[in-house]
XYZ file of C-alpha atoms in Angstrom:
661
model
C 33.727 51.229 -31.316
C 36.768 51.928 -33.809
C 35.818 54.716 -36.540
C 37.123 51.638 -38.871
C 34.907 49.200 -37.545
C 31.996 51.633 -37.961
C 32.323 52.160 -41.112
C 33.074 48.391 -42.309
C 29.834 47.601 -39.846
C 28.146 50.203 -41.541
C 29.402 48.735 -45.175
C 27.703 45.960 -44.662
C 25.079 46.617 -43.134
C 23.834 48.938 -45.958
C 25.140 45.891 -48.817
C 23.293 43.671 -47.138
C 19.840 46.053 -47.311
C 20.342 46.807 -51.314
C 21.746 44.224 -51.712
C 21.269 40.927 -49.951
C 24.771 40.645 -49.296
C 26.535 39.412 -46.120
C 30.084 40.862 -45.905
C 32.733 38.873 -43.596
C 33.182 40.999 -40.913
C 29.308 40.512 -40.416
C 29.385 37.850 -37.389
C 27.340 34.396 -37.865
C 25.005 35.491 -36.057
C 23.692 38.962 -36.517
C 23.578 37.474 -40.250
C 20.959 35.155 -39.645
C 18.780 37.566 -37.418
C 19.449 39.913 -41.121
C 17.911 37.065 -43.121
C 14.934 36.555 -41.056
C 14.540 39.944 -40.943
C 14.751 40.823 -44.746
C 11.366 39.898 -45.904
C 8.981 41.324 -42.248
C 10.492 44.094 -41.029
C 11.364 47.381 -42.795
C 14.825 48.506 -41.804
C 14.179 52.463 -42.912
C 10.219 52.969 -40.952
C 10.268 54.318 -37.871
C 9.389 51.448 -34.686
C 6.088 51.112 -33.698
C 5.808 47.832 -31.806
C 2.772 46.439 -30.535
C 2.239 47.004 -26.742
C -0.320 45.453 -24.126
C -2.784 47.555 -22.227
C -2.637 48.496 -18.629
C -4.920 46.114 -17.435
C -3.053 42.857 -19.958
C 0.539 44.359 -18.865
C -0.929 44.093 -15.029
C -2.920 40.696 -15.673
C 0.530 39.093 -17.076
C 2.922 40.812 -14.464
C 0.596 39.334 -11.877
C 1.335 36.176 -13.296
C 5.202 36.511 -13.594
C 5.006 38.053 -9.978
C 7.301 35.079 -8.423
C 10.131 35.598 -11.889
C 10.455 39.629 -11.500
C 10.493 39.419 -7.774
C 13.549 37.567 -8.466
C 15.058 39.719 -10.943
C 14.317 42.522 -9.667
C 16.789 42.838 -7.311
C 19.241 41.558 -9.350
C 18.397 44.192 -12.351
C 18.949 47.202 -9.055
C 22.437 45.743 -8.491
C 23.575 46.191 -12.295
C 22.500 49.639 -12.575
C 24.001 50.413 -9.155
C 27.286 49.965 -11.605
C 26.329 51.748 -14.942
C 24.239 54.238 -12.845
C 24.204 57.545 -14.800
C 25.852 55.609 -18.446
C 22.394 56.943 -19.893
C 21.987 52.874 -19.054
C 18.995 51.302 -18.742
C 18.527 47.223 -17.650
C 15.713 45.212 -19.330
C 13.408 42.287 -18.222
C 11.298 40.483 -20.063
C 9.416 37.337 -21.054
C 10.208 34.077 -22.803
C 7.403 36.212 -25.718
C 9.733 39.523 -25.004
C 7.485 41.887 -23.817
C 9.071 44.194 -21.720
C 7.889 43.166 -17.980
C 9.687 45.925 -16.433
C 12.819 48.010 -16.524
C 15.100 50.488 -14.128
C 17.611 52.985 -15.553
C 18.391 56.285 -15.970
C 15.378 58.959 -17.086
C 16.876 60.693 -19.637
C 17.292 56.604 -21.711
C 13.930 55.524 -19.637
C 12.289 58.524 -22.057
C 14.400 58.498 -24.905
C 13.189 54.584 -25.257
C 9.338 55.514 -24.343
C 9.886 58.404 -27.174
C 11.013 54.988 -29.654
C 7.708 53.604 -28.364
C 9.753 51.354 -26.205
C 8.415 50.779 -22.391
C 6.556 48.148 -19.867
C 4.716 46.581 -22.024
C 6.142 46.728 -25.378
C 7.132 43.434 -27.921
C 10.472 43.416 -28.512
C 11.343 40.717 -30.266
C 12.988 40.135 -33.666
C 9.473 40.163 -35.505
C 8.560 43.288 -34.312
C 12.327 45.647 -33.870
C 14.248 43.783 -36.163
C 17.579 42.611 -34.612
C 18.078 43.403 -31.567
C 19.610 41.653 -28.660
C 16.584 40.742 -26.689
C 15.158 39.640 -29.649
C 17.976 37.382 -31.005
C 18.680 35.981 -27.238
C 14.990 34.465 -27.002
C 15.565 33.162 -30.155
C 18.963 31.777 -30.424
C 18.662 30.924 -26.769
C 22.369 32.835 -25.855
C 23.598 35.816 -24.930
C 23.656 37.992 -27.477
C 25.610 41.972 -27.628
C 23.737 43.939 -30.964
C 25.926 47.414 -31.101
C 25.014 49.945 -33.884
C 25.145 48.688 -37.466
C 24.535 45.332 -36.362
C 21.048 46.129 -35.987
C 18.887 46.032 -38.873
C 16.511 48.639 -38.328
C 18.215 52.561 -38.714
C 16.500 53.858 -35.888
C 18.094 51.453 -32.986
C 21.901 51.951 -34.758
C 22.785 54.727 -32.007
C 22.546 52.330 -29.105
C 24.005 48.910 -28.177
C 21.822 46.073 -26.329
C 23.237 43.194 -24.643
C 20.764 40.201 -23.893
C 20.882 36.839 -21.647
C 18.505 34.855 -21.863
C 16.989 33.018 -18.072
C 15.863 29.454 -18.036
C 14.011 26.967 -15.507
C 15.820 23.993 -14.041
C 14.433 21.745 -16.163
C 15.361 24.626 -19.788
C 12.859 25.943 -19.776
C 13.068 29.482 -21.375
C 11.665 31.699 -18.998
C 12.390 35.155 -20.306
C 15.667 37.673 -21.161
C 17.222 40.195 -18.898
C 19.593 42.818 -21.556
C 21.134 46.111 -20.460
C 20.867 48.425 -23.765
C 22.675 51.972 -24.002
C 24.324 54.467 -26.590
C 26.960 53.243 -28.971
C 29.311 55.445 -27.283
C 28.939 54.013 -23.135
C 28.420 50.739 -25.026
C 31.558 48.154 -22.932
C 32.543 45.134 -24.131
C 31.786 44.090 -20.775
C 28.152 44.102 -21.084
C 27.619 40.906 -22.061
C 29.334 39.351 -19.230
C 27.070 41.037 -17.046
C 23.972 39.900 -17.841
C 25.012 36.605 -18.596
C 26.714 36.621 -14.721
C 22.727 38.556 -13.826
C 20.974 35.600 -15.674
C 22.637 32.976 -13.881
C 21.984 34.779 -10.955
C 17.792 35.135 -10.901
C 18.007 31.297 -12.511
C 20.160 30.103 -9.184
C 17.622 32.231 -7.695
C 14.939 30.571 -8.763
C 15.999 27.078 -8.591
C 16.964 27.750 -4.399
C 13.423 28.936 -4.450
C 11.985 26.568 -5.734
C 13.818 23.759 -4.041
C 13.281 25.239 -0.839
C 9.611 25.326 -1.326
C 9.588 21.896 -2.272
C 11.408 20.729 0.835
C 9.216 22.692 2.751
C 6.355 21.341 1.410
C 7.676 17.850 1.772
C 8.707 19.379 4.985
C 4.703 19.776 5.757
C 3.445 16.505 4.003
C 6.361 14.775 6.618
C 5.307 16.203 9.665
C 1.264 15.584 8.491
C 2.275 12.287 8.523
C 3.912 12.279 11.231
C 1.305 13.501 12.792
C -1.579 11.261 11.649
C -0.065 7.983 12.964
C -0.803 6.289 16.188
C 2.963 6.098 16.971
C 5.087 7.933 18.865
C 7.730 9.977 17.221
C 10.438 11.520 19.232
C 13.331 13.103 17.390
C 16.468 14.714 19.733
C 19.913 15.549 18.164
C 23.301 14.778 19.773
C 23.062 17.126 22.584
C 19.921 16.350 23.583
C 17.816 18.790 21.999
C 14.439 17.799 20.768
C 14.250 18.235 17.143
C 10.905 16.159 16.797
C 7.546 15.534 18.687
C 4.577 14.224 17.075
C 1.320 14.765 19.497
C 1.094 10.893 19.556
C 4.321 10.947 21.029
C 3.504 14.066 23.150
C -0.063 11.913 24.547
C 2.342 9.258 24.630
C 4.554 11.208 27.659
C 1.797 13.195 28.948
C 4.123 16.190 28.118
C 2.753 19.216 25.857
C 4.318 18.865 22.107
C 5.199 22.817 22.558
C 6.824 21.738 26.281
C 8.659 18.876 24.172
C 10.122 20.747 21.131
C 13.422 22.624 20.916
C 14.542 21.413 24.802
C 16.485 19.582 26.117
C 14.899 15.512 26.398
C 16.656 14.499 30.120
C 14.912 17.428 31.486
C 11.594 15.505 30.712
C 11.976 12.053 29.878
C 14.581 9.196 31.952
C 15.194 5.800 30.313
C 16.195 3.245 31.841
C 20.228 1.516 32.471
C 20.212 -0.706 29.708
C 18.509 1.865 27.031
C 20.699 4.478 28.096
C 23.637 1.822 27.572
C 21.866 1.193 23.959
C 22.066 5.043 23.493
C 25.984 5.507 24.324
C 26.777 2.101 21.778
C 24.142 3.461 19.327
C 22.417 -0.225 19.696
C 19.939 -0.359 17.319
C 15.918 -1.557 19.507
C 13.149 -2.844 17.817
C 9.679 -3.021 19.658
C 11.878 -3.084 23.277
C 9.651 -3.358 26.428
C 10.601 -0.752 28.736
C 9.651 1.818 31.684
C 10.058 5.638 30.996
C 9.976 7.842 33.817
C 8.350 11.083 32.488
C 8.811 14.028 35.081
C 8.418 11.303 37.889
C 5.079 8.730 36.062
C 6.180 5.512 35.243
C 5.315 4.880 31.082
C 5.265 2.078 29.910
C 5.369 1.448 26.017
C 7.522 -0.218 23.151
C 10.909 1.393 22.474
C 12.504 1.439 19.436
C 15.229 3.398 18.383
C 17.403 4.256 15.316
C 20.347 7.044 14.527
C 20.741 8.516 11.733
C 24.196 9.290 10.442
C 25.777 11.793 8.411
C 28.911 11.845 6.562
C 30.966 13.100 10.053
C 28.975 10.680 12.094
C 26.270 11.277 13.960
C 23.258 13.494 13.764
C 20.025 12.562 15.228
C 18.337 10.281 17.395
C 14.813 8.707 16.147
C 12.383 6.889 19.145
C 9.326 5.447 18.363
C 7.137 4.596 21.132
C 4.229 2.491 20.990
C 1.883 1.648 23.752
C 1.604 -1.734 24.859
C -2.832 -1.451 24.039
C -3.414 -0.561 20.806
C 0.152 -2.136 19.838
C -1.611 -5.638 20.437
C -5.051 -4.051 19.337
C -2.835 -3.764 15.799
C -1.475 -7.299 16.269
C -4.988 -9.022 16.693
C -6.162 -7.468 13.416
C -3.354 -8.440 11.615
C -3.349 -12.544 12.543
C -6.732 -12.684 12.538
C -8.888 -14.459 10.950
C -11.638 -13.376 8.130
C -15.042 -13.805 9.793
C -17.202 -16.772 8.542
C -20.905 -18.125 9.133
C -22.570 -20.809 10.178
C -24.552 -21.154 6.418
C -20.597 -21.800 5.757
C -21.149 -24.890 6.779
C -22.991 -26.222 3.121
C -25.213 -28.879 3.733
C -28.894 -30.393 4.730
C -28.336 -33.632 5.682
C -29.461 -34.356 9.702
C -26.028 -33.949 10.618
C -24.339 -31.062 9.497
C -27.604 -29.498 11.016
C -27.322 -30.964 14.050
C -23.762 -29.421 13.911
C -25.113 -26.045 12.910
C -27.396 -26.323 15.882
C -24.755 -27.301 18.411
C -22.633 -24.295 17.368
C -25.299 -21.781 17.503
C -25.775 -23.013 21.228
C -21.176 -23.391 22.164
C -21.435 -19.831 20.107
C -22.927 -17.548 22.930
C -22.009 -19.782 26.302
C -18.452 -18.597 27.606
C -17.137 -22.299 28.047
C -15.010 -24.417 26.116
C -14.956 -25.874 22.558
C -13.737 -29.365 21.538
C -14.545 -30.079 17.971
C -13.526 -33.775 16.981
C -13.892 -35.403 13.226
C -11.871 -36.656 10.497
C -9.160 -34.753 8.080
C -10.700 -32.315 5.875
C -14.195 -32.220 7.284
C -13.660 -28.140 7.952
C -12.899 -28.646 11.910
C -11.166 -24.775 11.689
C -13.749 -23.538 9.262
C -16.271 -24.148 12.286
C -14.082 -23.018 14.628
C -14.357 -19.903 12.431
C -18.143 -19.948 13.006
C -18.498 -20.025 16.309
C -16.852 -17.000 16.907
C -18.104 -15.020 14.734
C -21.643 -16.082 16.036
C -20.621 -15.935 19.519
C -20.033 -12.514 21.615
C -16.430 -11.993 20.851
C -17.191 -12.139 17.649
C -15.543 -8.227 17.762
C -12.426 -9.843 19.249
C -9.513 -11.506 17.399
C -9.496 -14.602 16.383
C -6.344 -16.044 16.769
C -4.459 -19.951 15.592
C -2.360 -22.130 16.933
C -1.462 -24.438 15.190
C 0.261 -27.468 17.435
C 1.703 -29.390 14.833
C 3.577 -26.830 12.738
C 5.341 -25.384 16.095
C 8.283 -27.466 17.058
C 7.916 -28.718 20.571
C 11.045 -26.748 21.753
C 9.323 -23.631 20.425
C 5.650 -24.425 21.114
C 5.889 -22.663 25.139
C 8.162 -19.564 23.743
C 5.233 -18.705 21.369
C 2.436 -19.631 23.510
C 3.330 -18.228 26.213
C 5.694 -14.991 24.489
C 9.762 -14.256 25.575
C 10.502 -11.008 28.002
C 13.950 -10.195 26.556
C 16.471 -6.739 27.439
C 18.764 -4.914 25.127
C 21.440 -7.414 23.781
C 19.725 -10.995 24.692
C 16.377 -10.849 21.442
C 13.544 -9.310 20.607
C 11.063 -9.435 22.744
C 7.519 -10.576 21.528
C 4.034 -11.274 23.337
C 1.818 -14.536 23.497
C -0.786 -15.764 21.819
C -3.248 -15.500 24.813
C -2.441 -11.301 24.555
C -2.996 -11.568 21.330
C -6.149 -13.416 21.466
C -7.108 -11.421 24.299
C -10.842 -9.712 24.309
C -11.505 -12.575 21.767
C -10.373 -16.564 20.777
C -7.697 -18.669 21.105
C -8.047 -21.366 18.166
C -5.684 -24.522 19.140
C -5.997 -26.768 15.872
C -5.232 -30.344 16.022
C -4.444 -29.706 20.106
C -3.619 -33.499 20.666
C -0.007 -32.520 19.433
C 0.457 -30.280 22.412
C 3.279 -31.230 24.998
C 2.602 -32.274 28.422
C 4.159 -29.273 29.364
C 2.421 -26.634 26.936
C -1.135 -28.543 28.456
C -0.087 -27.686 31.897
C 0.044 -24.186 30.994
C -3.120 -24.177 28.818
C -5.019 -25.718 31.854
C -3.322 -23.027 34.663
C -5.004 -20.372 32.152
C -7.949 -22.113 32.175
C -8.335 -22.404 35.913
C -6.768 -19.007 36.526
C -7.054 -17.105 33.876
C -3.723 -15.505 34.280
C -0.070 -16.402 31.895
C 3.426 -15.643 32.467
C 6.070 -15.084 29.949
C 9.378 -16.410 29.738
C 12.264 -14.869 31.560
C 9.080 -12.630 33.321
C 8.215 -12.263 36.617
C 4.843 -10.683 36.015
C 1.602 -12.195 35.731
C -0.539 -10.963 33.136
C -4.463 -10.972 33.406
C -5.814 -12.263 30.015
C -9.965 -12.489 29.015
C -9.361 -15.388 26.382
C -11.749 -18.334 25.099
C -9.997 -21.102 24.252
C -11.674 -23.488 21.124
C -9.749 -26.841 20.662
C -9.968 -29.437 17.322
C -8.772 -32.788 16.808
C -8.538 -35.541 14.442
C -6.882 -38.140 17.579
C -9.242 -40.770 19.831
C -8.690 -38.680 23.025
C -9.590 -40.866 25.514
C -7.222 -43.286 23.795
C -4.397 -40.930 24.276
C -5.237 -40.286 27.635
C -5.722 -43.703 28.728
C -1.589 -43.846 27.353
C -0.657 -40.949 29.299
C 0.069 -38.621 26.380
C -2.852 -36.421 26.968
C -4.060 -34.691 30.909
C -7.047 -36.946 31.045
C -8.096 -32.962 33.348
C -8.003 -30.639 30.440
C -9.648 -33.513 28.242
C -12.648 -32.900 30.835
C -12.059 -28.962 30.801
C -12.323 -29.109 26.925
C -14.744 -30.746 26.419
C -17.694 -28.694 27.878
C -18.833 -28.207 24.850
C -17.783 -30.999 22.173
C -18.690 -30.254 18.094
C -18.495 -33.798 16.216
C -18.251 -32.768 11.982
C -19.244 -36.087 10.172
C -16.737 -37.306 7.199
C -18.502 -36.507 3.881
C -19.323 -40.446 3.093
C -21.984 -39.946 6.341
C -23.980 -37.049 4.597
C -23.649 -38.250 0.493
C -26.853 -36.199 0.302
C -24.733 -32.742 0.943
C -22.301 -33.918 -2.049
C -24.177 -32.035 -5.028
C -24.485 -29.003 -2.582
C -20.425 -29.014 -1.710
C -19.594 -29.464 -5.537
C -21.726 -26.302 -6.326
C -20.663 -24.933 -3.781
C -16.932 -25.587 -5.240
C -17.255 -24.842 -8.837
C -18.909 -21.583 -7.971
C -15.977 -20.404 -6.876
C -13.628 -22.527 -8.890
C -15.580 -20.681 -12.133
C -15.302 -16.999 -10.477
C -11.287 -17.898 -10.468
C -11.228 -19.127 -14.094
C -13.331 -16.830 -15.425
C -15.938 -19.168 -17.014
C -19.160 -21.332 -15.950
C -18.200 -25.176 -14.966
C -20.037 -27.791 -14.686
C -20.223 -31.957 -14.187
C -20.824 -34.414 -17.013
C -23.423 -37.154 -16.088
C -20.884 -39.991 -15.359
C -18.489 -37.351 -13.937
C -20.863 -36.762 -10.999
C -21.662 -40.520 -11.256
C -17.968 -40.873 -10.285
C -18.165 -38.570 -7.833
C -21.221 -39.650 -5.881
C -19.712 -43.740 -5.794
C -16.200 -42.371 -3.972
C -16.335 -42.736 -0.472
C -14.509 -39.981 0.182
C -12.007 -40.857 2.542
C -9.966 -37.111 2.522
C -13.573 -35.734 3.307
C -14.174 -31.987 1.820
C -10.938 -30.798 1.442
C -10.543 -33.345 -1.002
C -13.442 -32.870 -3.070
C -12.229 -29.270 -3.449
C -8.567 -30.731 -4.563
C -10.277 -32.534 -7.203
C -12.520 -30.767 -8.564
C -9.135 -27.659 -8.944
C -7.371 -30.214 -10.619
C -10.028 -31.185 -12.452
C -11.529 -27.577 -13.859
C -7.399 -27.376 -14.599
C -7.143 -30.004 -15.947
C -10.087 -29.233 -18.589
C -9.915 -25.888 -19.395
C -10.746 -24.090 -21.233
C -13.766 -27.043 -22.037
C -16.860 -25.844 -19.186
C -17.839 -29.526 -18.369
C -15.564 -31.436 -16.416
C -15.250 -35.108 -17.879
C -13.830 -37.967 -15.975
C -10.902 -38.405 -18.186
C -10.217 -34.686 -16.400
C -10.499 -36.272 -12.976
C -6.884 -36.942 -10.782
C -6.616 -40.382 -9.281
C -9.151 -40.870 -6.594
C -7.230 -41.541 -3.351
C -8.566 -45.528 -2.135
C -7.543 -44.566 1.772
C -9.820 -44.158 4.236
C -9.182 -42.892 8.044
C -11.265 -45.972 9.540
C -7.948 -47.681 8.699
C -8.311 -49.526 5.276
C -4.919 -49.632 4.093
C -3.457 -47.769 0.820
C -2.829 -51.075 -0.896
C -6.471 -52.380 -0.252
C -8.715 -51.928 -3.042
C -11.915 -49.391 -2.358
C -14.530 -51.381 -1.295
C -17.549 -50.065 -0.390
C -19.048 -49.651 3.282
C -21.890 -51.938 4.271
C -23.803 -49.072 5.244
C -23.699 -47.860 1.601
C -24.208 -51.206 0.527
C -28.004 -51.663 2.780
C -28.551 -48.076 1.524
C -28.348 -49.057 -2.031
C -30.661 -51.970 -2.189
C -32.918 -49.614 0.303
C -32.816 -46.736 -2.962
C -33.389 -49.766 -5.914
C -36.131 -51.644 -4.189
C -38.436 -48.628 -3.777
C -37.188 -47.363 -7.080
C -38.887 -51.229 -8.097
C -41.424 -50.926 -5.624
C -42.573 -47.548 -6.196
C -41.947 -46.409 -2.512
C -44.122 -49.496 -1.138
C -42.836 -50.072 2.135
C -44.015 -54.102 1.872
C -43.285 -54.874 -0.591
C -39.946 -53.434 -0.530
C -39.294 -55.654 2.835
C -40.953 -58.537 1.133
C -37.868 -57.375 -1.669
C -34.943 -57.528 0.634
C -36.336 -60.265 2.826
C -36.299 -57.833 5.972
C -39.672 -56.919 8.096
C -41.467 -53.920 8.074
C -40.131 -52.085 11.426
C -36.474 -53.148 10.830
C -36.845 -51.109 7.374
C -38.787 -48.005 8.537
C -35.598 -48.116 11.134
C -33.245 -48.221 8.578
C -35.432 -45.665 6.500
C -35.140 -43.010 9.739
C -31.606 -43.378 10.303
C -30.549 -43.260 6.261
C -32.968 -40.093 6.022
C -34.760 -41.670 3.715
C -38.223 -40.458 2.282
C -40.161 -42.856 -0.299
C -42.701 -39.369 -1.212
C -40.893 -38.968 -4.884
C -40.845 -43.043 -5.444
C -44.269 -43.082 -4.849
C -45.941 -39.860 -7.439
C -45.775 -42.644 -10.078
C -43.513 -44.986 -12.312
C -42.597 -42.428 -14.634
C -39.795 -40.457 -11.664
C -38.041 -43.494 -11.707
C -35.709 -41.994 -13.987
C -34.830 -39.606 -11.781
C -33.716 -41.331 -8.988
C -29.604 -40.896 -7.871
C -28.545 -44.528 -7.420
């Protein structure tokens, strides 16, 4: 440093120390530091900075071990260029504690004599203005030379330091160089800045590499845990990844596959080789691979990993046929239903439950008949749930929901090659080991009826486009709301299929024929709606009377719809009033046109008359018969048929008001 500059700096320092005046030649960053030190640091006293005990220093070095391991090579590289210049390279943490140093023995001894050594706090508040303390406070590189130091004991030294940050901008520490003023070179600042950036870059690289390794380990763990085989190879045919499932499917040790040529183990069919050559993606193609001379059947999917320079790798997903079908079965399967879900205590519904239990224990086909909305789907699921096949899939084939031209492909499945579309399994395969439910079987086209009949007789099916028969084990349940006998007579339904399906025939009664179950059904629906709406629901007496009087041509489904709409209309009220009810349907499945008035059925009129007579005569059969104009025997026959008990009418007349008409 030029002598004149030194004298100017000394004058400026002396003016600030004695008169607190900042001269123009003082750099702003130095002036700011002097102002901070004015009231806290004695510029003339000998340096006595605090120092950590050996135990605390060791603990801090352990905490900063990874950062120090990165910084040490950089410090040694810097020292290699300044060796024998009576200099030292220092590294501190973000607070200013000296963690590590390297330098000429003479400079290290000089620093030790000034109480500066590893564990010493080099903060501005302790040493006054110094490069490391200022760099940590200002978060920018800085050099402090000679009289720019606030404390007189440091006037013979020149310091340069640069802060070190992590990738998020958090301060980690500082890298500094200290030497005598006579040896200080202006390039020292650029050297420590380059060293600090090198530490940051290396730490970021290590963190990114660690993150990538962690992600790779996670991906490998995920790939190892899934039930699908993952096989990847590069453009040279070298296997770069094979998870344990792929090795298990191919029956080749995983360590043998990794790094080997795929052609040495696996031979693809010609159409797969063509897809690979043309880089055509493949999805769930059923293939037969030749693996070390053995045939392996599986589902193959191919994807291509591309970069800026073109194809980089090929990814194959292998799925065992059996495990895939089990997976699809779980996806298409329906939730379990108990026969207790068939709400009701009427003789008709009790008979249905009894027949359903008998059918569930058997192996033959079941035909469920009844009007629309009576719960045929629910009964089919309940039969499956109570059968020995309850752990197998329950697959529904909605005959009316599939266009006639797509029925056979959906029912039998399709076998196709690369470029011909997607192959898919049949409904019979998906239901293997369980139950296949034909919903509205009367809508099944004649050719599909033949397919179903052939399966019932032979136990095998054959995919469209395939010559290989597939043996499956499926129980058939069918439902219908049509007059199948009439369809058979017209030639629209095969008689032999009708007889095969009706080994067990269960007829679900319409709701109008089991009115005594109405209140139980209403209670069940209201409880479900209450859970959905978050508040209890109930019916007024007038609303209940209207529901009792309705003939319910739409059966249970209509009841659920009416109560749901009424509950929404009544919200937030908890009582459903007659005004909340939607217009009730007036047609019936018995063929009454929509424009006809909703006349009560003859059976309902008879029931109403008997109940009124029972109320007036307190259950006395003789008086009831005279009042109704029929014989006692005829009256008893009607009472048994309608399941009417007279016990409640015989107790006393005071309970007449509890009778519902």
